[in-house]
Coordinates of C-alpha atoms in Angstrom, one line a residue:
Chain A
M1 CA 0.0 0.0 0.0
T2 CA 1.4 3.4 -0.9
M3 CA 0.5 6.4 1.3
A4 CA 0.1 9.9 -0.1
E5 CA 1.8 12.7 1.8
G6 CA -0.2 14.0 4.7
D7 CA -2.5 11.1 4.5
L8 CA -2.5 9.6 8.0
A9 CA -3.9 6.1 7.8
L10 CA -5.5 4.8 11.0
T11 CA -3.9 1.5 10.4
Q12 CA -0.4 2.9 10.2
L13 CA 1.2 3.7 13.5
A14 CA 4.5 5.3 12.4
F15 CA 4.6 8.3 10.1
V16 CA 7.4 10.3 8.5
R17 CA 6.8 13.4 6.5
K18 CA 8.7 13.3 3.2
A19 CA 8.0 16.8 1.9
S20 CA 6.9 19.8 3.9
I21 CA 3.5 21.4 3.1
A22 CA 3.8 24.7 1.2
P23 CA 1.6 27.6 2.4
R24 CA -1.6 28.1 0.3
P25 CA -3.7 31.2 -0.1
P26 CA -6.8 31.5 2.2
P27 CA -10.2 30.7 0.8
S28 CA -11.9 33.5 -1.2
K29 CA -14.5 34.3 1.5
M30 CA -11.6 35.6 3.7
V31 CA -10.4 38.3 1.3
G32 CA -12.0 41.1 -0.8
P33 CA -14.6 43.7 -0.1
V34 CA -17.4 41.2 0.6
A35 CA -15.3 39.6 3.2
W36 CA -14.5 43.0 4.7
L37 CA -18.2 43.8 4.9
R38 CA -19.0 40.5 6.4
N39 CA -16.2 40.7 9.0
N40 CA -16.7 44.4 10.0
L41 CA -20.3 45.2 9.6
F42 CA -22.4 42.0 9.5
S43 CA -20.4 39.5 11.6
T44 CA -23.1 38.9 14.3
P45 CA -26.8 39.6 14.7
F46 CA -25.9 42.4 17.2
N47 CA -23.5 43.8 14.7
I48 CA -26.1 43.7 11.9
T49 CA -28.6 45.5 14.1
L50 CA -26.0 48.1 15.0
T51 CA -25.0 48.6 11.3
I52 CA -28.6 49.1 10.2
T53 CA -29.4 51.5 13.1
M54 CA -26.4 53.6 12.4
A55 CA -27.1 53.7 8.7
L56 CA -30.7 54.9 9.4
L57 CA -29.4 57.5 11.9
L58 CA -26.9 58.8 9.3
A59 CA -29.5 58.8 6.6
W60 CA -31.7 61.0 8.8
A61 CA -28.9 63.4 10.1
I62 CA -26.8 64.0 7.1
P63 CA -29.4 65.4 4.8
E64 CA -30.6 67.7 7.6
L65 CA -27.1 68.9 8.2
V66 CA -26.4 69.5 4.6
R67 CA -29.7 71.3 4.3
F68 CA -29.0 73.6 7.2
L69 CA -25.3 74.2 6.6
L70 CA -25.3 74.4 2.8
L71 CA -28.5 74.2 0.8
D72 CA -30.7 76.5 2.9
A73 CA -27.9 78.6 4.3
V74 CA -27.7 82.3 3.7
W75 CA -24.3 83.3 2.1
S76 CA -24.5 87.1 1.8
G77 CA -26.0 90.0 3.6
S78 CA -25.0 92.9 5.9
D79 CA -27.5 92.5 8.8
R80 CA -30.3 90.4 10.3
D81 CA -32.7 91.0 7.4
A82 CA -30.7 88.7 5.2
C83 CA -31.3 85.8 7.6
L84 CA -35.0 86.3 8.2
E85 CA -37.7 84.2 6.6
S86 CA -39.1 85.8 3.5
V87 CA -41.2 84.9 0.4
Q88 CA -38.1 83.7 -1.4
H89 CA -36.6 82.0 1.6
R90 CA -39.2 79.8 3.4
E91 CA -36.6 77.7 5.1
I92 CA -33.6 79.5 6.6
G93 CA -30.4 77.6 7.3
A94 CA -27.1 78.8 8.7
C95 CA -26.6 82.6 8.7
W96 CA -23.0 82.7 7.4
P97 CA -22.7 86.5 6.8
F98 CA -23.1 86.9 10.6
V99 CA -20.1 84.6 11.2
W100 CA -18.2 86.3 8.4
E101 CA -18.7 89.7 9.9
R102 CA -18.0 88.7 13.5
L103 CA -15.1 86.4 12.6
P104 CA -12.4 88.9 13.7
Y105 CA -14.2 89.3 17.0
F106 CA -14.3 85.5 17.4
I107 CA -10.6 85.3 16.7
Y108 CA -9.1 88.3 18.5
G109 CA -11.8 89.4 21.0
S110 CA -11.4 93.1 21.6
Y111 CA -7.7 93.1 20.9
P112 CA -6.9 96.6 19.2
I113 CA -7.5 96.3 15.5
S114 CA -4.1 97.9 14.6
E115 CA -2.3 95.4 16.8
R116 CA -4.0 92.2 15.6
W117 CA -1.0 91.3 13.4
R118 CA 0.8 90.5 16.7
V119 CA -1.8 87.8 17.4
D120 CA -1.3 86.4 13.9
V121 CA 2.4 86.2 14.5
F122 CA 1.7 84.4 17.8
F123 CA -0.4 81.9 16.0
V124 CA 2.4 81.3 13.5
L125 CA 5.0 81.0 16.2
L126 CA 2.8 78.5 18.0
A127 CA 2.1 76.5 14.9
V128 CA 5.8 76.3 14.0
G129 CA 6.5 75.1 17.6
I130 CA 3.8 72.5 17.6
A131 CA 4.8 71.2 14.1
W132 CA 8.5 71.1 15.1
L133 CA 7.8 69.2 18.3
L134 CA 5.1 66.8 17.1
W135 CA 6.5 65.8 13.7
P136 CA 8.8 62.9 14.4
G137 CA 10.9 63.4 11.2
A138 CA 11.5 67.1 11.9
P139 CA 15.2 68.2 11.8
R140 CA 17.0 69.3 15.0
R141 CA 14.2 68.4 17.4
D142 CA 16.5 69.3 20.3
L143 CA 16.4 72.9 19.1
G144 CA 12.6 72.5 18.7
I145 CA 12.3 71.7 22.3
L146 CA 14.3 74.7 23.3
Y147 CA 12.2 76.8 20.9
F148 CA 8.9 75.4 22.2
F149 CA 9.6 75.7 25.9
L150 CA 11.7 78.8 26.1
V151 CA 12.0 81.0 23.0
M152 CA 8.3 80.8 22.0
P153 CA 6.7 81.4 25.4
I154 CA 8.9 84.4 26.1
S155 CA 8.5 86.0 22.6
S156 CA 4.8 85.3 22.6
F157 CA 4.4 86.9 26.0
V158 CA 6.3 90.0 24.9
L159 CA 4.4 90.1 21.6
L160 CA 0.9 89.7 23.1
T161 CA 1.2 91.8 26.2
G162 CA 3.4 94.4 24.5
W163 CA 6.7 96.0 25.6
A164 CA 6.9 99.8 25.1
A165 CA 10.7 99.8 25.0
I166 CA 10.8 98.0 21.7
G167 CA 7.8 99.9 20.3
L168 CA 5.1 97.3 21.1
Q169 CA 2.1 99.1 22.6
P170 CA 1.0 97.3 25.8
V171 CA -2.3 95.5 25.4
D172 CA -4.3 94.8 28.6
T173 CA -5.4 91.2 28.9
V174 CA -8.9 92.4 29.5
L175 CA -9.0 93.1 25.7
W176 CA -7.9 89.6 24.8
G177 CA -10.6 87.3 23.6
G178 CA -11.9 84.6 21.3
V179 CA -9.7 81.9 19.8
L180 CA -6.7 83.8 21.1
V181 CA -7.7 83.3 24.7
T182 CA -8.9 79.7 24.1
I183 CA -5.5 78.8 22.5
V184 CA -3.5 80.6 25.2
V185 CA -5.4 79.0 28.1
A186 CA -5.4 75.5 26.5
S187 CA -1.6 75.6 25.5
V188 CA -0.6 76.8 29.0
G189 CA -2.7 74.1 30.6
I190 CA -1.4 71.4 28.2
V191 CA 2.2 72.4 28.4
C192 CA 2.3 72.9 32.2
S193 CA 0.2 70.0 33.2
L194 CA 2.4 67.2 32.0
P195 CA 5.7 68.1 33.7
I196 CA 4.0 69.2 36.9
G197 CA 1.8 66.1 36.8
I198 CA 4.9 63.9 36.4
V199 CA 6.6 65.5 39.4
L200 CA 3.4 65.0 41.4
A201 CA 3.0 61.4 40.3
L202 CA 6.7 60.6 41.2
G203 CA 6.1 62.5 44.5
R204 CA 3.1 60.4 45.3
R205 CA 5.2 57.2 44.8
S206 CA 8.2 58.7 46.7
R207 CA 9.8 56.9 49.6
M208 CA 10.0 60.2 51.5
P209 CA 6.9 60.6 53.6
A210 CA 6.9 64.4 53.5
V211 CA 7.1 64.5 49.7
R212 CA 4.4 61.9 49.4
L213 CA 2.1 63.6 51.8
L214 CA 2.4 67.0 50.0
S215 CA 1.7 65.4 46.7
V216 CA -1.3 63.5 47.9
I217 CA -2.7 66.7 49.6
F218 CA -2.2 68.7 46.4
I219 CA -3.7 66.1 44.1
E220 CA -6.7 65.2 46.3
F221 CA -7.5 68.8 47.2
V222 CA -7.3 70.2 43.6
R223 CA -9.0 67.2 42.2
G224 CA -11.7 67.2 44.8
V225 CA -12.9 70.7 43.9
P226 CA -14.8 71.6 40.8
L227 CA -12.8 73.6 38.2
V228 CA -15.4 76.4 38.4
T229 CA -14.6 76.7 42.1
V230 CA -10.9 76.9 41.4
L231 CA -11.4 79.6 38.8
F232 CA -13.8 81.4 41.0
M233 CA -11.4 81.4 43.9
A234 CA -8.6 82.5 41.7
G235 CA -10.6 85.1 39.9
V236 CA -12.9 86.6 42.5
M237 CA -11.8 85.6 46.0
L238 CA -8.1 86.2 45.7
P239 CA -8.4 89.9 45.0
L240 CA -10.5 90.2 48.1
F241 CA -7.7 89.1 50.3
V242 CA -4.6 90.3 48.4
P243 CA -4.0 94.0 47.9
E244 CA -4.7 95.1 44.3
Q245 CA -1.1 96.0 43.5
L246 CA 0.1 92.5 44.6
S247 CA -2.7 90.6 42.9
P248 CA -1.6 89.3 39.5
D249 CA -3.5 89.8 36.3
K250 CA -6.9 88.2 36.0
L251 CA -5.9 86.0 33.0
V252 CA -2.7 84.9 34.8
R253 CA -4.8 83.8 37.8
A254 CA -7.1 81.8 35.6
L255 CA -4.1 80.3 33.8
V256 CA -2.6 79.2 37.1
G257 CA -5.9 77.8 38.2
I258 CA -6.3 75.8 35.0
A259 CA -2.7 74.6 35.1
M260 CA -3.0 73.4 38.7
F261 CA -6.3 71.7 38.0
A262 CA -5.0 69.9 34.9
S263 CA -1.7 68.9 36.7
A264 CA -3.7 67.1 39.5
Y265 CA -5.5 65.1 36.9
M266 CA -2.4 64.5 34.9
A267 CA -0.6 63.2 38.1
E268 CA -3.1 60.4 38.5
V269 CA -2.9 59.6 34.8
V270 CA 0.9 59.4 34.9
R271 CA 0.7 57.3 38.1
A272 CA -1.4 54.8 36.3
G273 CA 1.3 54.5 33.7
L274 CA 4.0 54.2 36.3
Q275 CA 2.1 51.4 38.0
A276 CA 2.0 49.5 34.7
I277 CA 5.8 49.2 34.5
P278 CA 7.0 45.9 35.8
K279 CA 9.4 45.8 38.8
G280 CA 12.0 44.1 36.5
Q281 CA 12.4 47.3 34.6
F282 CA 13.4 49.2 37.7
E283 CA 15.7 46.4 38.8
G284 CA 17.3 46.2 35.3
A285 CA 17.9 49.9 35.4
M286 CA 19.4 49.9 38.9
A287 CA 21.5 46.8 38.2
I288 CA 23.3 48.5 35.3
G289 CA 24.1 51.4 37.6
L290 CA 21.6 54.1 36.6
G291 CA 20.7 56.6 39.3
Y292 CA 17.1 57.4 40.3
G293 CA 16.8 60.4 37.8
Q294 CA 18.4 58.5 34.9
M295 CA 16.2 55.4 35.6
M296 CA 13.1 57.5 35.6
R297 CA 14.0 59.6 32.6
L298 CA 15.5 57.0 30.3
I299 CA 13.7 53.8 31.3
V300 CA 10.5 54.2 33.3
L301 CA 8.9 57.4 32.1
P302 CA 9.2 56.7 28.4
Q303 CA 7.4 53.4 28.9
A304 CA 4.9 54.7 31.4
L305 CA 3.9 57.7 29.3
R306 CA 3.6 55.5 26.3
V307 CA 1.3 53.1 28.1
T308 CA -0.8 55.9 29.4
L309 CA -0.8 58.1 26.2
P310 CA -4.5 57.5 25.5
N311 CA -5.3 58.8 29.0
I312 CA -3.0 61.8 28.6
V313 CA -4.7 62.8 25.4
N314 CA -8.1 62.2 27.0
T315 CA -7.1 64.6 29.8
Y316 CA -5.9 67.1 27.2
I317 CA -9.1 66.9 25.2
G318 CA -11.1 67.4 28.4
L319 CA -8.9 70.3 29.4
F320 CA -9.3 71.9 25.9
K321 CA -13.0 72.0 26.3
D322 CA -12.9 73.0 30.0
T323 CA -11.1 76.2 29.0
T324 CA -14.6 77.5 28.1
L325 CA -15.2 77.8 31.9
V326 CA -13.0 80.8 32.1
F327 CA -16.0 82.9 31.2
I328 CA -17.1 82.5 34.8
V329 CA -14.4 85.0 35.8
G330 CA -15.2 87.3 33.0
I331 CA -12.6 86.2 30.4
F332 CA -13.8 86.2 26.9
D333 CA -12.8 82.9 25.3
L334 CA -14.2 81.8 21.9
L335 CA -17.5 80.4 23.3
R336 CA -18.0 83.6 25.3
T337 CA -17.4 85.8 22.2
I338 CA -20.0 83.8 20.3
E339 CA -22.4 84.1 23.2
V340 CA -22.0 87.9 23.1
A341 CA -22.2 88.1 19.3
R342 CA -25.3 85.9 19.0
I343 CA -27.5 88.3 21.1
D344 CA -26.2 91.4 19.2
P345 CA -29.5 93.1 18.0
K346 CA -27.9 93.7 14.6
W347 CA -27.9 90.0 13.8
A348 CA -30.6 88.6 16.1
T349 CA -32.6 86.0 14.1
P350 CA -34.0 82.6 14.9
V351 CA -30.9 80.9 13.3
T352 CA -28.1 83.2 14.7
S353 CA -27.6 81.2 17.9
T354 CA -27.6 77.9 16.1
T355 CA -25.1 79.2 13.6
G356 CA -22.8 80.5 16.3
Y357 CA -22.9 77.2 18.2
V358 CA -22.2 75.3 15.0
V359 CA -19.0 77.4 14.5
A360 CA -18.0 76.7 18.1
A361 CA -18.8 73.0 17.6
I362 CA -16.7 72.8 14.5
F363 CA -13.8 74.6 16.1
Y364 CA -13.7 72.3 19.2
L365 CA -14.3 69.2 17.1
V366 CA -11.4 70.0 14.7
F367 CA -8.9 70.6 17.6
C368 CA -10.0 67.6 19.7
Y369 CA -10.3 65.2 16.8
G370 CA -6.8 66.4 15.7
M371 CA -5.4 65.6 19.1
S372 CA -7.1 62.3 19.1
R373 CA -5.8 61.3 15.6
Y374 CA -2.3 62.5 16.3
A375 CA -2.2 60.4 19.5
R376 CA -3.5 57.4 17.7
A377 CA -0.8 57.7 15.1
M378 CA 1.9 58.1 17.8
E379 CA 0.5 55.0 19.6
L380 CA 0.9 53.0 16.4
R381 CA 4.4 54.4 15.8
L382 CA 5.5 53.6 19.3
A383 CA 4.0 50.2 19.3
K384 CA 6.2 49.1 16.4
G385 CA 9.1 48.3 18.8
D386 CA 6.9 45.9 20.8
R387 CA 5.5 43.8 18.1
H388 CA 7.1 41.2 15.9
Chain B
M1 CA 29.7 26.4 59.9
N2 CA 32.1 28.6 58.1
A3 CA 31.5 28.6 54.4
T4 CA 34.6 30.4 53.4
T5 CA 37.3 27.8 54.3
N6 CA 35.9 24.9 52.5
S7 CA 36.8 25.3 48.9
G8 CA 36.8 21.6 48.0
S9 CA 38.4 20.2 44.8
L10 CA 38.4 22.6 41.9
L11 CA 37.4 21.3 38.6
K12 CA 39.1 24.2 36.8
P13 CA 41.5 26.3 38.8
G14 CA 41.0 29.3 36.6
R15 CA 42.9 32.5 37.4
L16 CA 42.2 32.6 41.1
N17 CA 43.8 35.3 43.1
T18 CA 43.7 36.4 46.7
D19 CA 41.6 39.6 46.1
I20 CA 38.3 39.2 47.9
A21 CA 35.5 40.0 45.4
V22 CA 32.5 39.5 47.7
Q23 CA 32.4 39.0 51.4
M24 CA 29.3 38.4 53.4
I25 CA 29.6 38.4 57.2
D26 CA 26.7 37.3 59.4
V27 CA 24.2 38.7 56.9
N28 CA 20.5 38.6 58.1
K29 CA 17.4 39.7 56.3
W30 CA 13.8 39.7 57.0
Y31 CA 10.7 40.3 54.9
G32 CA 8.4 41.6 57.6
D33 CA 8.4 38.7 60.2
F34 CA 9.9 36.2 57.7
H35 CA 13.6 35.5 58.4
V36 CA 14.7 35.0 54.8
L37 CA 18.5 35.1 55.2
R38 CA 20.0 33.7 58.4
D39 CA 23.7 34.3 59.4
I40 CA 25.0 34.1 55.8
N41 CA 28.8 33.9 55.7
L42 CA 30.4 33.6 52.3
K43 CA 33.7 34.8 50.9
V44 CA 34.3 34.8 47.1
V45 CA 37.7 35.5 45.8
G46 CA 38.5 37.1 42.4
G47 CA 38.0 34.8 39.5
E48 CA 36.0 32.3 41.5
R49 CA 32.8 30.8 40.1
I50 CA 30.2 30.0 42.7
V51 CA 27.0 28.2 41.9
I52 CA 24.2 28.5 44.3
C53 CA 21.4 26.0 44.4
G54 CA 18.7 24.8 46.7
P55 CA 14.9 24.4 46.8
S56 CA 12.7 27.3 45.8
G57 CA 12.2 29.8 48.7
S58 CA 15.5 28.9 50.2
G59 CA 16.8 32.5 49.8
K60 CA 19.3 31.9 46.9
S61 CA 18.0 34.8 44.8
T62 CA 17.6 37.1 47.7
M63 CA 21.2 36.4 48.7
I64 CA 22.7 37.4 45.4
R65 CA 20.3 40.3 45.0
C66 CA 21.8 41.7 48.3
I67 CA 25.2 41.8 46.6
N68 CA 24.1 44.7 44.4
R69 CA 21.6 46.0 46.9
L70 CA 18.5 45.2 44.9
E71 CA 17.6 43.9 48.4
E72 CA 18.6 45.5 51.6
H73 CA 20.0 43.4 54.4
Q74 CA 19.2 44.3 58.0
S75 CA 22.2 43.1 59.8
G76 CA 25.8 41.9 59.1
K77 CA 28.2 43.2 56.5
I78 CA 28.4 42.8 52.8
I79 CA 31.7 44.0 51.2
V80 CA 31.8 44.0 47.4
D81 CA 35.1 44.8 45.7
G82 CA 36.3 46.6 48.9
V83 CA 33.2 48.7 49.3
E84 CA 30.9 48.0 52.2
L85 CA 27.2 48.3 51.3
S86 CA 25.1 50.6 53.4
A87 CA 22.3 53.1 52.9
D88 CA 24.9 55.4 51.3
L89 CA 23.7 55.9 47.8
K90 CA 27.1 56.7 46.5
K91 CA 28.5 53.4 47.7
I92 CA 25.6 51.6 46.2
D93 CA 26.1 53.2 42.8
E94 CA 29.8 52.4 43.1
V95 CA 29.1 48.8 43.6
R96 CA 26.5 48.6 40.9
R97 CA 28.9 50.0 38.4
E98 CA 31.3 47.1 39.1
V99 CA 28.7 44.3 39.4
G100 CA 26.7 43.1 36.4
M101 CA 23.5 41.2 36.8
V102 CA 21.5 38.9 34.6
F103 CA 17.9 38.2 35.6
Q104 CA 15.5 35.3 35.1
H105 CA 13.2 37.4 33.0
F106 CA 16.0 39.3 31.2
N107 CA 14.6 42.7 32.1
L108 CA 15.7 44.2 28.8
F109 CA 14.3 47.7 28.1
P110 CA 11.6 47.0 25.5
H111 CA 11.5 50.6 24.1
L112 CA 15.2 50.6 23.2
T113 CA 17.0 48.6 20.5
V114 CA 19.5 45.9 21.4
M115 CA 22.3 48.4 20.7
E116 CA 20.7 51.1 22.8
N117 CA 20.1 48.6 25.6
C118 CA 23.8 47.9 25.6
T119 CA 25.1 51.4 25.3
L120 CA 22.8 53.1 27.8
A121 CA 24.8 52.5 30.9
P122 CA 28.2 53.1 29.4
I123 CA 27.0 56.4 28.0
W124 CA 25.0 57.6 31.0
V125 CA 26.9 56.0 33.9
R126 CA 30.5 55.7 32.5
K127 CA 30.1 58.9 30.5
L128 CA 31.7 57.3 27.4
P129 CA 31.2 58.9 24.0
K130 CA 28.4 57.3 22.0
K131 CA 30.7 56.0 19.3
E132 CA 33.0 54.3 21.8
A133 CA 30.1 52.8 23.7
E134 CA 28.8 51.4 20.4
E135 CA 32.1 49.8 19.6
I136 CA 32.2 48.1 23.0
A137 CA 28.6 47.0 22.6
L138 CA 29.3 45.5 19.2
H139 CA 32.3 43.7 20.7
Y140 CA 30.2 42.1 23.4
L141 CA 27.3 41.4 21.0
Q142 CA 29.8 39.5 18.9
R143 CA 30.9 37.6 21.9
V144 CA 27.4 36.5 22.7
K145 CA 27.0 35.8 18.9
I146 CA 24.2 38.1 18.0
P147 CA 25.8 41.2 16.4
E148 CA 23.3 41.0 13.5
Q149 CA 20.4 41.7 15.9
A150 CA 21.8 45.1 17.1
N151 CA 19.1 47.2 15.6
K152 CA 16.2 45.1 16.5
Y153 CA 14.0 45.6 19.6
P154 CA 14.0 43.0 22.4
G155 CA 10.5 41.9 21.6
Q156 CA 11.6 40.7 18.2
L157 CA 14.1 38.2 19.6
S158 CA 13.7 34.8 21.0
G159 CA 14.1 34.2 24.7
G160 CA 17.6 32.8 24.3
Q161 CA 18.7 35.7 22.2
Q162 CA 17.2 38.2 24.7
Q163 CA 19.1 36.6 27.6
R164 CA 22.3 36.8 25.6
V165 CA 21.6 40.5 25.0
A166 CA 21.1 40.8 28.7
I167 CA 24.5 39.2 29.3
A168 CA 26.1 41.5 26.7
R169 CA 24.4 44.5 28.3
A170 CA 25.9 43.7 31.7
L171 CA 29.3 43.0 30.2
C172 CA 29.3 46.4 28.4
M173 CA 29.9 48.0 31.8
N174 CA 33.1 45.9 32.1
P175 CA 32.0 44.5 35.5
K176 CA 34.4 42.8 37.9
I177 CA 31.7 40.5 39.2
M178 CA 28.7 39.0 37.4
L179 CA 25.6 37.8 39.1
F180 CA 23.2 35.4 37.4
D181 CA 19.8 34.9 38.9
E182 CA 18.3 31.7 37.3
P183 CA 19.4 32.8 33.9
T184 CA 17.8 29.8 32.1
S185 CA 14.7 29.2 34.1
A186 CA 12.4 31.2 31.9
L187 CA 13.7 29.8 28.6
D188 CA 12.3 27.2 26.2
P189 CA 14.3 24.0 26.6
E190 CA 15.8 24.4 23.1
M191 CA 17.4 27.7 24.1
V192 CA 19.0 26.8 27.4
K193 CA 22.2 25.5 25.9
E194 CA 23.0 28.7 23.9
V195 CA 22.7 30.8 27.1
L196 CA 24.7 28.3 29.2
D197 CA 27.4 28.1 26.5
T198 CA 27.7 31.9 26.7
I199 CA 28.2 31.8 30.4
V200 CA 30.7 28.9 30.2
A201 CA 32.7 31.0 27.7
L202 CA 32.7 33.9 30.2
A203 CA 33.8 31.6 33.0
E204 CA 36.7 30.4 30.9
D205 CA 37.9 34.0 30.7
G206 CA 38.2 34.2 34.4
M207 CA 35.1 36.3 35.3
T208 CA 34.2 36.2 38.9
M209 CA 30.6 35.0 39.0
L210 CA 27.8 33.9 41.3
V211 CA 25.2 31.9 39.5
V212 CA 21.8 30.8 41.0
T213 CA 20.7 27.9 38.8
H214 CA 19.0 24.5 38.7
E215 CA 21.2 23.3 35.9
M216 CA 23.3 20.7 37.7
G217 CA 25.3 19.7 34.6
F218 CA 26.3 23.3 34.2
A219 CA 27.2 23.6 37.9
R220 CA 29.5 20.6 37.6
Q221 CA 31.2 21.9 34.6
V222 CA 31.7 25.5 35.7
A223 CA 31.7 25.9 39.4
N224 CA 34.7 26.1 41.7
R225 CA 32.4 25.7 44.6
I226 CA 28.7 24.9 45.0
V227 CA 26.7 26.5 47.7
F228 CA 23.6 24.7 48.8
M229 CA 21.0 26.7 50.6
D230 CA 17.8 25.8 52.5
E231 CA 15.5 27.9 54.6
G232 CA 17.6 30.9 54.3
Q233 CA 20.8 29.2 55.5
I234 CA 23.9 28.0 53.8
V235 CA 23.7 24.2 54.4
E236 CA 26.7 22.9 52.5
V237 CA 29.5 24.3 50.5
N238 CA 31.8 22.1 48.5
G239 CA 33.7 21.6 45.3
P240 CA 31.5 20.2 42.6
D241 CA 33.0 16.7 42.5
E242 CA 32.6 16.2 46.2
F243 CA 29.3 17.9 46.3
F244 CA 27.7 15.5 43.8
A245 CA 29.6 12.4 44.8
H246 CA 29.5 12.7 48.6
P247 CA 26.9 15.2 49.8
Q248 CA 27.3 15.5 53.5
H249 CA 24.1 17.1 54.8
E250 CA 20.9 15.2 54.8
R251 CA 19.0 18.1 53.1
T252 CA 21.6 18.1 50.3
K253 CA 21.3 14.4 49.8
L254 CA 17.5 14.7 49.6
F255 CA 17.7 17.6 47.2
L256 CA 20.2 15.8 44.9
S257 CA 18.1 12.7 45.0
Q258 CA 15.1 14.7 43.9
I259 CA 16.7 16.5 40.9
L260 CA 19.2 13.9 39.7
R261 CA 17.6 10.8 38.4

C-alpha cells in the first residue's frame, strides 16, 4: 500500500513526512470587499442591528445637516434682514454673513485692530513650535524643544502683552478674547500639566513621607474641587484678600488655576502609567548602575507615558473643552465671544444662535479630533518596537 | 559552619587570586516577620565561580540580590570589591557599576533597541562617548554571537537571544563580578544551551561569577564551589565533585536525589 503525503492512515502507527507542506492562499471568503463587509459590519446579529441602526441615523442626520449648513444657508448680507424668513426663503439655514462679519471678534476678541498682526504672528509661532515638536521626522528636534519651551513662550508673552521699550504698545489682557484666549489657556494648561503632573506622580510614589504627603494633599485637594470653584477662587476671591497691586493679572490667575487643576488630573494619569511598568524594569535599570533620575527619565517614564498616552490625550481633550469655563471670571474665550455676538441686535434672528454654536462645535471638534488622531498615530508608531 | 574555608576540589582552577571580590559576614534579612536570610557567611575571591542551588524559597535569589543591593540586608556586613554596602547611595552606585546582573526574566528595556540597551549604561553611567560605547557594545554582542540583531527591539528576539543580549548589556559596563539569577529558568528547553554556553565561555575567561541555577550539569562543569541553601541558610559548600559524589548534609542528599535521576 502506498501512502500519499499528509494522509495519515489509521492502520499505520508510524509516520514520517517526506515533503513539507507549502503555504496556500486563504479561501476567497476571507479576502476582498465582501469579506470585509462580512467581518466588520455584519459579523453577528448584534453587529447587523447596529449597522442598520447607524445607517438609518446617518440617513436621517446627514441630509438635515447638509440642508442647514449648505442648501438653505444664507451666504451674503449685511445684517439680520438677510437671515430672516421671507417669500423667497421659506426655510432658513445657517446665517453665514453673521459669522463672516464677527469672525475677527471670534478670533481676537477686543484686541486693538491695529495690533492684531501680533496675534497672527503668535499663531504662526505656536504652529511652528507644535509642528516642530510633534512631527517625528523634523530636523533638530532638540532645538525644537528649546524653541517650544523657552523661545516661543517668552517671545509670545512679549508680543501679546506688549513692551513699550521695543515699540510694542502694551495691550491689557482684558481686551484679549476669542480663539486667542482659548488657545493661550489651552496651551498653557497642556504644556504645564504634563511636567507638573509627572513631578506630582513621582512625589506620590516617593519613599519620602513628606514629599508623598504634600503630593497627595495637592492632588486630592485640587481634584476634589470643581474647576469652576478653582477659577472662581482665583478670579474673584483672591483679589478680596490680596492688595490690588500684589494681585496678578486676571488672565494669569485663571491660567494658574487651570494649570493646577490639569496637573492634578495628569498626576493620576501618569501614576497609572508608572504602575503598569514591571518591577523588573526598575531592577534592570538599577543593576546597570543608573541613578534614580536616569532610571526614571530613560527607562521608566518613556514606557509609562507610552502606556498611558491615550489617557494623557483624554485629559488634554477634556482640558481643551474645559477652557470654556474661564467665562465664569469674565474672560472672553471663543465660546463667550460667540455668546455675546449671537445676542447682538444687529444679527438677532432665529438661526443666529444655532449658527454661532455650529461654529464653536466645528472649532472644538477640529482641535479635539486632531489631538485624538495624532495620539493614535503616535501609539501605532511607538507600538512598532513591541511587536514582531 | 564557616562557608569560606571549604573550597573543595576545583574542577578548573581558573585564574584565582587572593583579592576578595565579595564577602558576606553574618548577613541577616527579614521580609516583615519572615527571616529570609540567616547568618550568611560567604567569601568569594576574584576569578572564583560560585553556583548557588537549593529548593525554591531557600533564599538563593535574595542572597545574590543583596550583593548589588537590589535587596537591603538588616544586619551583618556585605563587602563588594572593597566597598561596604550601606544606605549610602554613592556606595551603592559604586558597587552597581562594578557588578553586572542577569535576571531570570531578562529585564531588557523594550522601548530601546538591542544596541541602545547595551550602550545606555556606558553612556550615562561611565560617560563614554556614544561611538566608543557602540564599539564596546558591538564587541560584546559579537561575543554572545548576535551582532546582527543590534538594531532590533528585544520583543523581536527569541528568549535565548534576549538573555544573551542581557548578558552583553551587563558586560558592556566591564564589570568585575557577574551575578546570574536563574538565567535559564524562563527559557524554552531548546534555548537553554545557547545561554549556558555563553556563560561557560565567560567563565573560561576568568570572570568572577555567582550563579543561581538548577542546571546541575552546568554547575558541575563551571563551578569552583557549589553553595547549597535551604530555609535561608547555607547548608553545605563544597567543590563540585565532592558535592555531587559525597553530599554531607541530609538536606543536600534529599535535594540531589530529587533532581538527579
